[in-house]
Coordinates of C-alpha atoms (C1' of nucleotides) in Angstrom, one line a residue:
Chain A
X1 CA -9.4 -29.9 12.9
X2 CA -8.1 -26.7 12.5
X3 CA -8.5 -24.6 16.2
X4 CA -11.0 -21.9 14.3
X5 CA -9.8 -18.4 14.9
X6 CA -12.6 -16.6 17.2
X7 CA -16.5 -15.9 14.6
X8 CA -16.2 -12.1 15.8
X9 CA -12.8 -10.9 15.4
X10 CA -12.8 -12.7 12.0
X11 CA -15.7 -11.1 11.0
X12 CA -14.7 -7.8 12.1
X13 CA -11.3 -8.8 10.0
X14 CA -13.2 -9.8 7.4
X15 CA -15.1 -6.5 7.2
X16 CA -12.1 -4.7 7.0
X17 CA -10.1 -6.9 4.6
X18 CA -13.1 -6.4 2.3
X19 CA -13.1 -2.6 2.4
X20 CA -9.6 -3.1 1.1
X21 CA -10.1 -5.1 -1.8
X22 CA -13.3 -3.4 -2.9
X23 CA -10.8 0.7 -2.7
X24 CA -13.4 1.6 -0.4
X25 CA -10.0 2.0 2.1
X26 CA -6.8 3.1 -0.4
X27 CA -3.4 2.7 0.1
X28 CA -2.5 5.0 3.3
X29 CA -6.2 5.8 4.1
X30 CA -7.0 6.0 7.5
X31 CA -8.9 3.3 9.3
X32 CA -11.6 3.9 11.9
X33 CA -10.2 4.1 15.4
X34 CA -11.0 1.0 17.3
X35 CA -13.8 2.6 19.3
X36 CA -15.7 3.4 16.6
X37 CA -15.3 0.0 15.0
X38 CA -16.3 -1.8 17.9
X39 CA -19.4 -0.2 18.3
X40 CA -20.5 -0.9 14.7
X41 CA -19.6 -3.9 14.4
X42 CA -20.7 -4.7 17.6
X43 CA -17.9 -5.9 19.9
X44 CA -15.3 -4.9 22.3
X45 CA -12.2 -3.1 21.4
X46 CA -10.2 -6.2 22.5
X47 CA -11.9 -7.7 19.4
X48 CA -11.4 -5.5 17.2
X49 CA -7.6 -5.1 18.0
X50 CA -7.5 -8.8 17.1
X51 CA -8.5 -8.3 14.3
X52 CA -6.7 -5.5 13.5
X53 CA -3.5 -7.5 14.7
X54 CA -4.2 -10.5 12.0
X55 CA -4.6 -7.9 9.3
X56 CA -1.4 -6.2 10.4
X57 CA 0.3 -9.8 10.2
X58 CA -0.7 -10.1 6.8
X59 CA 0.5 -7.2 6.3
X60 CA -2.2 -5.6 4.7
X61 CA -2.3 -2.7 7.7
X62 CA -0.1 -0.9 9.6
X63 CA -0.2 1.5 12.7
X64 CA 1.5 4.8 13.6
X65 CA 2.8 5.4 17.1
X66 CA -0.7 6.1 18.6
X67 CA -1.9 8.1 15.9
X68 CA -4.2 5.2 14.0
X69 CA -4.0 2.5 11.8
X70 CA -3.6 2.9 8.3
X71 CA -3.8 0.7 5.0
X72 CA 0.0 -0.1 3.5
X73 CA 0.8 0.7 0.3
X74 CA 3.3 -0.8 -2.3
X75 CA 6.7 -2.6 -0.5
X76 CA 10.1 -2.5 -1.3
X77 CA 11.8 -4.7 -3.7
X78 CA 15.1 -5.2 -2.1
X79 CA 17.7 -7.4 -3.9
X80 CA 20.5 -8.1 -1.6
X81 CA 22.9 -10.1 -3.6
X82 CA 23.6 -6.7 -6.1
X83 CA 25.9 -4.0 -4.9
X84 CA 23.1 -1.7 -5.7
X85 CA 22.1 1.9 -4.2
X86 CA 19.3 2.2 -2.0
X87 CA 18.1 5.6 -3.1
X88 CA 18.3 4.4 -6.8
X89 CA 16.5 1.2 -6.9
X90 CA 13.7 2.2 -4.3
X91 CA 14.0 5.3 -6.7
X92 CA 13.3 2.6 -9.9
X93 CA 10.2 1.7 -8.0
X94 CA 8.3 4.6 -8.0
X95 CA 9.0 5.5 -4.6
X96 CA 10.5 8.6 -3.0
X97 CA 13.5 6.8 -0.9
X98 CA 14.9 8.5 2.1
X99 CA 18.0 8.2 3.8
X100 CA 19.4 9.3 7.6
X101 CA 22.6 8.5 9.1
X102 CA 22.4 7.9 12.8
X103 CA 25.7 7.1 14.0
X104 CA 29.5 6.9 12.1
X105 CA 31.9 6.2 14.9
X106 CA 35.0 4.1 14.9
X107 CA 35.2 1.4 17.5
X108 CA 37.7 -1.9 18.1
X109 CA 36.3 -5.5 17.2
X110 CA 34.7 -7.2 20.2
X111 CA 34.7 -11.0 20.1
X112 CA 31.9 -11.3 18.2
X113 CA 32.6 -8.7 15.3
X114 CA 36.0 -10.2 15.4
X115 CA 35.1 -13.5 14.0
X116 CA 32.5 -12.4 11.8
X117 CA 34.8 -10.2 9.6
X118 CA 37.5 -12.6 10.0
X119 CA 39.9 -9.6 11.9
X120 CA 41.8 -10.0 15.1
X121 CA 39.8 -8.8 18.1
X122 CA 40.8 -5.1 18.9
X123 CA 41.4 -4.1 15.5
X124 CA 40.1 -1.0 14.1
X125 CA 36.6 -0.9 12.6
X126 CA 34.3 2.2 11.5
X127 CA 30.6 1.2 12.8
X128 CA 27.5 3.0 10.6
X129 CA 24.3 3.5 11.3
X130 CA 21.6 4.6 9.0
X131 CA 17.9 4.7 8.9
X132 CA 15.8 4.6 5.8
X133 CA 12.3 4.1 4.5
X134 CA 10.7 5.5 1.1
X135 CA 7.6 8.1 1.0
X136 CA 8.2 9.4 4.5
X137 CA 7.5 5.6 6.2
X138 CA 10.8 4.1 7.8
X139 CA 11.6 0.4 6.2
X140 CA 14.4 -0.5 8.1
X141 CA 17.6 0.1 10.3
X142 CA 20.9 -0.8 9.1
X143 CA 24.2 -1.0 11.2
X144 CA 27.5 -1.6 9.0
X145 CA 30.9 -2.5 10.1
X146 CA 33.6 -1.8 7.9
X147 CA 37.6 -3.4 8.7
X148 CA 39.4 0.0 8.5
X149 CA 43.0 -2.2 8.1
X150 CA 41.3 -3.7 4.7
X151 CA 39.7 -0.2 3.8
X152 CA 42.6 2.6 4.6
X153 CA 41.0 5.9 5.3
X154 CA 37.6 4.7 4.9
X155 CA 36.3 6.6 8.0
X156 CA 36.9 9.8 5.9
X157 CA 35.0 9.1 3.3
X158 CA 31.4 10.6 2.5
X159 CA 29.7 7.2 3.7
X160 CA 26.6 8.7 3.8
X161 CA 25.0 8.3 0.5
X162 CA 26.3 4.6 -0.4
X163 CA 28.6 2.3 0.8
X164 CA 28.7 0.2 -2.4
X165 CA 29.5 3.5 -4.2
X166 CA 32.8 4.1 -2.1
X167 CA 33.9 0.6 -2.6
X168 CA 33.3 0.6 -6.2
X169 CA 34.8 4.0 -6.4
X170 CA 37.8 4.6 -4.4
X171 CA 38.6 0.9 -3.7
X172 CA 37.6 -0.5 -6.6
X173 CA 36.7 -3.6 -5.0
X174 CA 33.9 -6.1 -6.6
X175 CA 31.6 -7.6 -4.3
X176 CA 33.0 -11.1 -5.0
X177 CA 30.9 -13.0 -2.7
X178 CA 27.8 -11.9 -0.4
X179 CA 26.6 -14.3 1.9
X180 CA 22.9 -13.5 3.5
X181 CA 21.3 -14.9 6.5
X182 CA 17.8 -14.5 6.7
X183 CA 15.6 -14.9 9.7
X184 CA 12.2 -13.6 10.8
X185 CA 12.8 -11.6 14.7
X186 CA 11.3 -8.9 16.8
X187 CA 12.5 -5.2 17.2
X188 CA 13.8 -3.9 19.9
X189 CA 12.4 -0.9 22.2
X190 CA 15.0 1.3 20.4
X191 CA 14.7 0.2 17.1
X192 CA 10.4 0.2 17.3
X193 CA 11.0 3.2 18.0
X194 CA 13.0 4.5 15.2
X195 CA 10.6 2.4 12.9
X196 CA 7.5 4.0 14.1
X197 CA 6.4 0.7 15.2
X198 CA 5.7 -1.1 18.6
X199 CA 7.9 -2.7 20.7
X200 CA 8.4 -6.3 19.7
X201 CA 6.9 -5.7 16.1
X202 CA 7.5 -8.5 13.6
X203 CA 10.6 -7.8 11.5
X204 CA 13.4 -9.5 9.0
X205 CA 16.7 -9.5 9.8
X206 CA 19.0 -9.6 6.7
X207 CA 22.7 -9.9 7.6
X208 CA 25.2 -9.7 4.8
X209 CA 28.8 -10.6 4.7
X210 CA 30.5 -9.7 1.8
X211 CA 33.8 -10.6 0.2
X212 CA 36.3 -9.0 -2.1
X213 CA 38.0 -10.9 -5.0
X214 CA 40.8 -12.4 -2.4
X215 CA 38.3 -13.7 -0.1
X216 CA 38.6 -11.3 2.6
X217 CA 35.2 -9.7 4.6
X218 CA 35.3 -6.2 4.0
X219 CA 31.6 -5.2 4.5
X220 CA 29.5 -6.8 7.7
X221 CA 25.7 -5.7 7.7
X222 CA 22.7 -6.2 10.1
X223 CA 19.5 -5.5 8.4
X224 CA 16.5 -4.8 10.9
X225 CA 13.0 -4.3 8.4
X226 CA 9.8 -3.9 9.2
X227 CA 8.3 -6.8 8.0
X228 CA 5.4 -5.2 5.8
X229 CA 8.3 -3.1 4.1
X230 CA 9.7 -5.3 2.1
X231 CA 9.7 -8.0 -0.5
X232 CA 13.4 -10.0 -1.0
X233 CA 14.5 -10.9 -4.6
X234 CA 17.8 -12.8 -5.1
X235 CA 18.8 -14.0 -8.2
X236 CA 21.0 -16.9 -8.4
X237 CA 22.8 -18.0 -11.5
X238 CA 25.1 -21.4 -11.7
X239 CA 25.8 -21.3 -15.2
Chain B
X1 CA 10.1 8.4 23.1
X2 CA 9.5 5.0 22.8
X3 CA 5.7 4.2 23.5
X4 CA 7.4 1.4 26.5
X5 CA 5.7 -1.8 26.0
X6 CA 3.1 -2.7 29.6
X7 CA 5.5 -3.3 32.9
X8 CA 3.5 -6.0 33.9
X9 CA 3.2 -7.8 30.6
X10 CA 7.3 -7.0 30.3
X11 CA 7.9 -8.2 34.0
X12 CA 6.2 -11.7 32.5
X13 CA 7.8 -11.9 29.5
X14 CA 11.3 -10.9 31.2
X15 CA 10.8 -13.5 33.8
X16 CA 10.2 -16.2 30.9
X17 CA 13.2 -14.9 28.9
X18 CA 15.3 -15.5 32.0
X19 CA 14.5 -18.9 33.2
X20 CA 15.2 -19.8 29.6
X21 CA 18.5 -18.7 29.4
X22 CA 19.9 -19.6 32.5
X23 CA 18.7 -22.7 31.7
X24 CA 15.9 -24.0 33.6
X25 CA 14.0 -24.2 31.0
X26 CA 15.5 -26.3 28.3
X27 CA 14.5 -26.5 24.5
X28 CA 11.3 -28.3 24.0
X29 CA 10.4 -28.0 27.8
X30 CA 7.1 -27.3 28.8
X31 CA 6.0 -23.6 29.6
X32 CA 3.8 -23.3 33.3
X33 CA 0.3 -23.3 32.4
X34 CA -1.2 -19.5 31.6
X35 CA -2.9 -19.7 34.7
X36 CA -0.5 -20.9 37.0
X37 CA 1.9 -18.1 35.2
X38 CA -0.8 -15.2 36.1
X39 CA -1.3 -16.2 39.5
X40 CA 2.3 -16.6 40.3
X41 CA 3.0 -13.6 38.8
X42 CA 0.0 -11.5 40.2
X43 CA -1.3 -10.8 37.0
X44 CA -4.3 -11.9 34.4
X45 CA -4.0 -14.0 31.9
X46 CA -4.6 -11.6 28.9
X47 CA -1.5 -10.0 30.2
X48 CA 0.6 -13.2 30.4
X49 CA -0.4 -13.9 26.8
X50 CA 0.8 -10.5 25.9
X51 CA 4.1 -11.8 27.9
X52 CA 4.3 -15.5 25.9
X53 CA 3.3 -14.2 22.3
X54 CA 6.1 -11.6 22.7
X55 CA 8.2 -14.5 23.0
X56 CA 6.8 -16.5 20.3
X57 CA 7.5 -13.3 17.6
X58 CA 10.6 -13.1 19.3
X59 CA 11.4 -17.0 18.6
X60 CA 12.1 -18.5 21.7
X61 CA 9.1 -20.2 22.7
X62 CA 5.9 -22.0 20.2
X63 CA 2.7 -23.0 21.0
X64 CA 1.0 -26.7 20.3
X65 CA -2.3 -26.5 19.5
X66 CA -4.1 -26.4 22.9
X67 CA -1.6 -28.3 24.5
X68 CA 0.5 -25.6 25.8
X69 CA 3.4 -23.4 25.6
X70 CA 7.2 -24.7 24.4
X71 CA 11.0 -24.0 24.7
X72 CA 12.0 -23.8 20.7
X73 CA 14.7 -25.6 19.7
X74 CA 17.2 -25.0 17.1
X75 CA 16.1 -23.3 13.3
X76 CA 16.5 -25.5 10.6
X77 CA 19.3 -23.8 8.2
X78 CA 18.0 -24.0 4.6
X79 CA 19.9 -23.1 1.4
X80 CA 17.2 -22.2 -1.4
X81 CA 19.8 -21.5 -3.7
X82 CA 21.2 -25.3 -4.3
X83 CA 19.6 -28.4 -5.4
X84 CA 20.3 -30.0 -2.3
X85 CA 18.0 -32.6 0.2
X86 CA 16.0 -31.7 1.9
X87 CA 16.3 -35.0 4.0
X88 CA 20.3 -34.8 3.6
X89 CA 20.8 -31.3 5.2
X90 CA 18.7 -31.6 8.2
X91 CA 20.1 -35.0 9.0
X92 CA 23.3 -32.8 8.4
X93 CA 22.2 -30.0 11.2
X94 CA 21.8 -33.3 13.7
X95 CA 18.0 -33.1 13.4
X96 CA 15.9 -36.1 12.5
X97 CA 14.0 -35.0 9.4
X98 CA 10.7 -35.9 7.9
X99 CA 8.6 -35.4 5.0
X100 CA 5.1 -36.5 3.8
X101 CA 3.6 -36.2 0.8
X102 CA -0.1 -34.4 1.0
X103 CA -0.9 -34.3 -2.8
X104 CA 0.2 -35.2 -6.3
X105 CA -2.2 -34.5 -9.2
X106 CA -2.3 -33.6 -13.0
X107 CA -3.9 -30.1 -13.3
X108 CA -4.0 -27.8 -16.3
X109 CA -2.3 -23.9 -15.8
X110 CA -4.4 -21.0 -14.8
X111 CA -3.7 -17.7 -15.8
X112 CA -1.4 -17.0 -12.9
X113 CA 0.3 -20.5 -13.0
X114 CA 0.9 -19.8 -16.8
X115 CA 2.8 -16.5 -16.2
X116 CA 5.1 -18.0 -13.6
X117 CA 5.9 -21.1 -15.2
X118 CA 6.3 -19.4 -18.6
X119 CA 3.8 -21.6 -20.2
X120 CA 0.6 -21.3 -22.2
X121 CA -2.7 -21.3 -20.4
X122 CA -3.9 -24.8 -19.9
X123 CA -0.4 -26.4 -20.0
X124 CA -0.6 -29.8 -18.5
X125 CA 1.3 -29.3 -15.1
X126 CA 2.1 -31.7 -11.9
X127 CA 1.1 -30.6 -8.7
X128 CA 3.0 -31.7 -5.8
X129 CA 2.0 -31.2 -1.8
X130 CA 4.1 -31.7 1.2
X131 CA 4.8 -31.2 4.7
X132 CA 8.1 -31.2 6.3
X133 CA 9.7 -30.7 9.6
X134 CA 12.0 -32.2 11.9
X135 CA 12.0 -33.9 15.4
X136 CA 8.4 -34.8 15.0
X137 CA 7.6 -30.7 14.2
X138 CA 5.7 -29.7 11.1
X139 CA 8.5 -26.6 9.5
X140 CA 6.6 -25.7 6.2
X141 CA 4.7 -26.3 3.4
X142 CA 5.3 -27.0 0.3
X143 CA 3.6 -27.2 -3.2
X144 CA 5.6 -27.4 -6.6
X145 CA 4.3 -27.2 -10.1
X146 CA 6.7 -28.9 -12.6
X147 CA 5.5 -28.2 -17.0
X148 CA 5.0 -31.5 -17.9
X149 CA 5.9 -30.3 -21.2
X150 CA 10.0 -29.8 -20.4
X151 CA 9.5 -33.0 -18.0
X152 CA 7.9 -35.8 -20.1
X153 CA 6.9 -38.6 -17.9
X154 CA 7.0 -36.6 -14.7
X155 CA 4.3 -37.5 -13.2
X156 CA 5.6 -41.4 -13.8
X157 CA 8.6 -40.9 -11.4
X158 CA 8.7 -41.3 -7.6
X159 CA 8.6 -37.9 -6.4
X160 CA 7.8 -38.2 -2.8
X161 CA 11.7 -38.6 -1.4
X162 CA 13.1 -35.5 -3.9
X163 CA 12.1 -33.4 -6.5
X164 CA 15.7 -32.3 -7.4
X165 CA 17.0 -35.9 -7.2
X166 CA 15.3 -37.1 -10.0
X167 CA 16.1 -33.7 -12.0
X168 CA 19.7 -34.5 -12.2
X169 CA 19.6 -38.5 -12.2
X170 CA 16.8 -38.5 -14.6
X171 CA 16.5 -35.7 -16.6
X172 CA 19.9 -34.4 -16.2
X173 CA 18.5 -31.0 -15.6
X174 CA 21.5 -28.6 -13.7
X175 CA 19.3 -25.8 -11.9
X176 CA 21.2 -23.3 -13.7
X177 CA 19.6 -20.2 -12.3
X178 CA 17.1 -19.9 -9.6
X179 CA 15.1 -16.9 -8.3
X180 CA 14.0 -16.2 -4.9
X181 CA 11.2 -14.2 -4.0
X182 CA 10.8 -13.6 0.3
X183 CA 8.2 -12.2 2.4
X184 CA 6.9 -12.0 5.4
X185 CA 3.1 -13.6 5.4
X186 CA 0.3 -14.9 8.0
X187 CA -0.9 -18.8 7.5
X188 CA -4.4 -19.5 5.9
X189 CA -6.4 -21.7 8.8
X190 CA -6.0 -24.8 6.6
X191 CA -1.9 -24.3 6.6
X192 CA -2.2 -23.5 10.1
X193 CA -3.8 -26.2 10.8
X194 CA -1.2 -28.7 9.5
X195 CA 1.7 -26.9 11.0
X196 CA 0.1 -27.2 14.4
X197 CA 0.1 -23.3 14.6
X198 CA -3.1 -20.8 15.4
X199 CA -4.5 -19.8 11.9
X200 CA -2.6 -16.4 10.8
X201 CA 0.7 -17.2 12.6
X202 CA 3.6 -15.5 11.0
X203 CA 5.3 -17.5 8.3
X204 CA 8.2 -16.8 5.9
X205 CA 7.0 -17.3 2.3
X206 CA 9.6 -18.2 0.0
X207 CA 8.8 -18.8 -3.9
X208 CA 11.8 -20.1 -5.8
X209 CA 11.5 -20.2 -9.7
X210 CA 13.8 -22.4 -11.1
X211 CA 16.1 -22.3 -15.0
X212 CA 17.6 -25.0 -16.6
X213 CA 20.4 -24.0 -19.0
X214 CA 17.9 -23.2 -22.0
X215 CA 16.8 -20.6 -19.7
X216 CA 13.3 -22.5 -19.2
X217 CA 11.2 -22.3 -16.3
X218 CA 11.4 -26.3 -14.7
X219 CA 9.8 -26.1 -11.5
X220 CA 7.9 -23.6 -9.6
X221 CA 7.5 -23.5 -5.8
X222 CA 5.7 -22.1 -2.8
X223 CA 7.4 -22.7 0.5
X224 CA 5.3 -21.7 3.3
X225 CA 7.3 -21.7 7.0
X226 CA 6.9 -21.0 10.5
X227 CA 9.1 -18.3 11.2
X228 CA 10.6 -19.6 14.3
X229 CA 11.6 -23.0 12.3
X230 CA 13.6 -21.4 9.7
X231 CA 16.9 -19.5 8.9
X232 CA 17.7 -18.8 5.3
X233 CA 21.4 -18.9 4.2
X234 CA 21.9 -17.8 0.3
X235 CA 26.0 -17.5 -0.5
X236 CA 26.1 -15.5 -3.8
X237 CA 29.0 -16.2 -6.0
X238 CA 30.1 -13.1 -8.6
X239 CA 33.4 -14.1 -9.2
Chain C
dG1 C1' -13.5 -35.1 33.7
dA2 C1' -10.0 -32.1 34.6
dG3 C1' -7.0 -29.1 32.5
dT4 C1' -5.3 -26.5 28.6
dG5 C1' -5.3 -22.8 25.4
dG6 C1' -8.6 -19.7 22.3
dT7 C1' -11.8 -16.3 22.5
dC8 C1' -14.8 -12.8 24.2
dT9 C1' -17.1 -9.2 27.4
dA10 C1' -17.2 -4.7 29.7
dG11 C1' -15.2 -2.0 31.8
dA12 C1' -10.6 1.1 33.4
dC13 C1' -6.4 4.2 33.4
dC14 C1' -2.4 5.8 31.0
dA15 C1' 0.8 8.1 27.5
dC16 C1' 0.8 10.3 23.6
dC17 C1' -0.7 13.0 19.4
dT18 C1' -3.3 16.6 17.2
dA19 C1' -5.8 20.5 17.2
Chain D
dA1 C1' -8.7 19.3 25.7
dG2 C1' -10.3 15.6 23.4
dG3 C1' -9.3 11.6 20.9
dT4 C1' -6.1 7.8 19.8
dG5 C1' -3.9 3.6 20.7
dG6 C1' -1.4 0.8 24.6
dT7 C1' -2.2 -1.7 28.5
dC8 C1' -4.5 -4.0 32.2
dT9 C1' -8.3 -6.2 35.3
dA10 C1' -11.5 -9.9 36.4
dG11 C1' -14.2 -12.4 35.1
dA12 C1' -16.8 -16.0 31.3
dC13 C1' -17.6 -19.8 28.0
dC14 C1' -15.9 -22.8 24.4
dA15 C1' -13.1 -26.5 21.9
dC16 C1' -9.9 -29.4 22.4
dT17 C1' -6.4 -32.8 24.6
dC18 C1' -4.9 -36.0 27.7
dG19 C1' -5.1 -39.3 31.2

DNA sequence: GAGTGGTCTAGACCACCTA
DNA sequence: AGGTGGTCTAGACCACTCG
């Protein structure tokens, strides 16, 4: 049968998960610190942190750095097949998006980048990093490579709001085709880090190729999100 | 900075992560016991768990039951967008499918069946079970709900092989648009259970609602996978 | 029956955050 | 400075699997 998970920790996770659902904890409440809720329920803190992992899984938790755990609150809807603008959507949802750049540089295709935008290696590419989140909580980390020789003067542009918006704009290019690949990972140190979360925390990785009209890549994104974040809607129509 | 994960539990963990890649330990090779591990590597075994369920989130090893600890091997790459095989596109990837049917009943819809499938409460529906993998390893679980209203004589047909074969031989239904809905979710102890996985392991839930060209709702389904089993490709076509 | 992972206890020290 | 989570030690018993 089914290896039982451990009578105390699931008590002490059902406790918890019960405080939830009855709004005794709301949406960003603090929890008790682990001390205190391994002496009233009557266990050790390794235990309780069990517990407190599980919940976290399920995404019904989340901690801070080491300043507590905390109940999560609504996630993101995030459609990825839509040329669509971060701060508006997130916006759409009731939420007050936030958005930081933390790197525009431009750098020469490596092997790797080379085949996946579908460029020779060496040639010219502007890399972008951005971090964003909604009401003051990260979401996720986003890196972007863009193929300058398909994008002329793209590094000056004011790629800090929207890259869709550019592209739509001044190139007038149509996101023809978007290809995702989806895959549960782990963050890195760095990126925990920049996501307020711990090293090796749960997250999605979303990377999107997209396509103009003639079939050429002329956006490549890596998509790092914290995995209680976000909620992915695509949309697919045959007819 | 970065609240550094433990040296000793990232000494492990490293260790582990080498010996995989340099190939002494091959996919679907046996992990050293925890114990062994701990004493080899002067350390407890709490702290070599914290070392092998790094991995696991990370991907690269899984756990059987209380048999021990595992080398994966390669995700299965799975297309919810298209009414293809399951059987077909694993055989495809070189893997040696399998899929067995856990339920199939008449039931009526409940309030929250009724709002997905877009039919009145107490519609007569089909339930369908199963659980798939390949190589001999459970992957996910599945359950559809198919209106036996737009499907007369559902329930008649042999369902157990594919669901989508016997919408386009029989009922010459084109999946005209299909939604995707993806998140990031723990396993119930019952699910765990029959993926061979300790209860709340981290899954990827995927719910796919699926159109025919009327624009009705024809099948409704709730894909629950192990994360390190899985990678989802969607190609989006806007042209 | 021997060995495995799954869980738990009862401490400890550290790095970091907040006041 | 005091409290928080993050990590670690050194044991223990249990449920299960396998030979």
């Amino acid at each position: 049968m089914a290896a039982g998970r451990g009578v105390t920790s699931a008590r002490v996770a059902a406790e918890l998960r019960s405080r939830i659902e009855r709004g005794e904890l709301l949406p960003e409440d603090r929890l008790p610190s682990e001390r205190e809720l391994s002496e009233s329920l009557h266990t050790t803190r390794v235990t309780s942190r069990e517990a407190l992992k599980q919940l976290e899984a399920e995404g019904l938790i989340y901690r801070s750095n080491r300043r507590g755990w905390f109940v999560t609150s609504q996630r993101i809807n995030y459609n990825p097949s839509r040329a669509a603008f971060f701060m508006d959507y997130v916006a759409d949802q009731g939420l007050v998006p936030f958005s930081r750049q933390l790197l525009k540089k431009r750098i020469v295709a490596d092997d790797r980048l080379a085949s996946m935008l579908e460029v020779s290696v060496k040639a010219p590419l502007v890399e972008l990093q951005r971090l964003r989140g909604a009401n003051g909580r990260p979401a996720y980390i986003e890196t972007i490579y863009l193929p300058e020789g398909r994008l002329p003067g793209i590094y000056e542009c004011d790629l800090e709001r929207s890259v869709s918006a550019v592209m739509l704009g001044d190139y007038d290019q149509q996101y023809a085709v978007v290809e995702l690949d989806i895959t549960v990972g782990a963050l890195s140190a760095g990126q925990a880090a920049l996501l307020d979360a711990p090293p090796g925390y749960t997250c999605l990785c979303v990377r999107r190729v997209v396509r103009n009209a003639a079939g050429e890549v002329v956006e490549y994104d890596l998509e790092h999100w914290r995995h209680d974040s976000l909620n992915i809607q695509v949309r697919l129509d045959n007819s």
